[in-house]
Amino acid sequence: MVIMLSVSCRTIYNAEYTKTVMADPKLSKRARLLHKQLYYASKEGIILGHQDSPGYGVGWKYDAAVHAFESDVQKATGDFPGVYGFDLGHIELDKTHNLDTVGFASMRKNILDAHEKGGVITLSWHLNNPFSDGSSWDTISAVDKIIPGGAYIKKYEHWVERLAIFVKSLKHKGKGIPVIFRPFHEMNGNWFWWGDGNCSPSDYVALWKQTVHLLRDKHRVHQILYAYSPNIVDSEATFLKYYPGDAYVDILGIDIYDHDDSEAYAKNVRDNLKILSNIAKRKNKLYAFTETGSEKIPNEKWFTEILYPNIQASGIAWILFWRNARESHHYVPFPGHKSETDFIQFCKSRDILLLGNLQTIDTQ
């Protein structure tokens, strides 16, 4: 993927970009290039992303035998997302499928396809509670038990090893496919076992640093960019409450959903993206809208009237809409949806970048 900029713009942006410090000093050439290209992209527009595309959509699911590259975004607009979100939940349990029934073998094929087409890969991780063996949403305290000194640290280390093996298996022409890894997201909410009230900020930071050290130093995974993304915040202090430090983060993000209150959502987006931008610019970090959407999209003009005015010129590198699981749980229009026309209009905005706006290049 490459964004075409004028020579003068590239000169200016290159001077800014040289100040960037990466979380992995041994980061692969491909991953460094991806980060730089995302930086350029943020100067031109916002790359559109979708979770679990092309794994499934409303009324269809990826068929490994046919191996067709599909997406509800493409079915509605004629073009594919530029960013592809995948979740690694249950990789820690050595399962064949993730928590949303996506096969890891199929996921690997889809990641390769998306990468070859010039797409950007993001990975979240809804991992089980390592203490209770419940889901990510089992809020029994566990973080203090898997950081140094904890009784379950070996179990967690084994889980990270399984994740590392999967990520290292993501290859194109023999070299690792670069990925953006966004673990332990929305930590300022209380709905995950790593969230607010379920662990202390200092324990969260210890968990984050331990995870980076295991992946980067022990397992030598050097194709990862690390993204930190709280849920809605009310200040810079709240955003940074669990922040593990500049040396452990490459990308800053924020997750905001419209829970049937578009007026509140619009204000949250405006305020939070401003907070995000201020912190990112001060820290010289790339930043993105890492999760968003309005479930079932009840507002027919949601994309053009609620979302777009509040993300335009925000500087975010990408926006990721959540998954299209079924008619009762989706965040992007599918053919025949009442907001399909509005979504198409949104995607035609000059600064909204789909896969067709990006170009593949030789990253070797």
PDB file of C-alpha atoms in Angstrom, residues 49-51 182 186 254-258 265 269 289-295 302-303 307 311 316 318-323 330-332:
ATOM      1  CA  GLY A  49     -11.769  -0.679   7.978  1.00  0.00           C
ATOM      2  CA  HIS A  50     -14.145  -3.493   8.935  1.00  0.00           C
ATOM      3  CA  GLN A  51     -13.861  -6.194  11.572  1.00  0.00           C
ATOM      4  CA  ARG A 182      -4.271  -4.110  19.896  1.00  0.00           C
ATOM      5  CA  GLU A 186     -11.033  -0.539  26.459  1.00  0.00           C
ATOM      6  CA  ILE A 254      -9.958   5.210  20.837  1.00  0.00           C
ATOM      7  CA  ASP A 255     -13.121   3.056  20.819  1.00  0.00           C
ATOM      8  CA  ILE A 256     -16.490   4.850  20.710  1.00  0.00           C
ATOM      9  CA  TYR A 257     -19.916   3.392  19.874  1.00  0.00           C
ATOM     10  CA  ASP A 258     -23.265   5.011  19.244  1.00  0.00           C
ATOM     11  CA  TYR A 265     -22.034   9.952  20.189  1.00  0.00           C
ATOM     12  CA  VAL A 269     -16.309  11.598  18.825  1.00  0.00           C
ATOM     13  CA  PHE A 289     -10.362   5.419  15.455  1.00  0.00           C
ATOM     14  CA  THR A 290      -9.859   1.798  16.429  1.00  0.00           C
ATOM     15  CA  GLU A 291     -13.496   0.693  16.944  1.00  0.00           C
ATOM     16  CA  THR A 292     -16.821   2.314  16.227  1.00  0.00           C
ATOM     17  CA  GLY A 293     -20.310   1.840  14.859  1.00  0.00           C
ATOM     18  CA  SER A 294     -24.030   1.985  15.493  1.00  0.00           C
ATOM     19  CA  GLU A 295     -25.536  -1.478  15.900  1.00  0.00           C
ATOM     20  CA  TRP A 302     -25.834   7.986  10.222  1.00  0.00           C
ATOM     21  CA  PHE A 303     -22.680   7.852   8.099  1.00  0.00           C
ATOM     22  CA  LEU A 307     -20.173  10.249  11.697  1.00  0.00           C
ATOM     23  CA  ILE A 311     -14.145  12.673  11.821  1.00  0.00           C
ATOM     24  CA  ILE A 316      -6.913   9.626  12.194  1.00  0.00           C
ATOM     25  CA  TRP A 318      -8.092   4.708   9.836  1.00  0.00           C
ATOM     26  CA  ILE A 319     -11.550   3.989  11.185  1.00  0.00           C
ATOM     27  CA  LEU A 320     -12.620   0.425  11.997  1.00  0.00           C
ATOM     28  CA  PHE A 321     -16.315  -0.497  11.984  1.00  0.00           C
ATOM     29  CA  TRP A 322     -17.230  -3.528  14.070  1.00  0.00           C
ATOM     30  CA  ARG A 323     -18.381  -6.836  12.659  1.00  0.00           C
ATOM     31  CA  HIS A 330     -24.044  -5.502  12.293  1.00  0.00           C
ATOM     32  CA  TYR A 331     -22.289  -2.168  11.840  1.00  0.00           C
ATOM     33  CA  VAL A 332     -21.875  -1.798   8.064  1.00  0.00           C
TER      34      VAL A 332
END
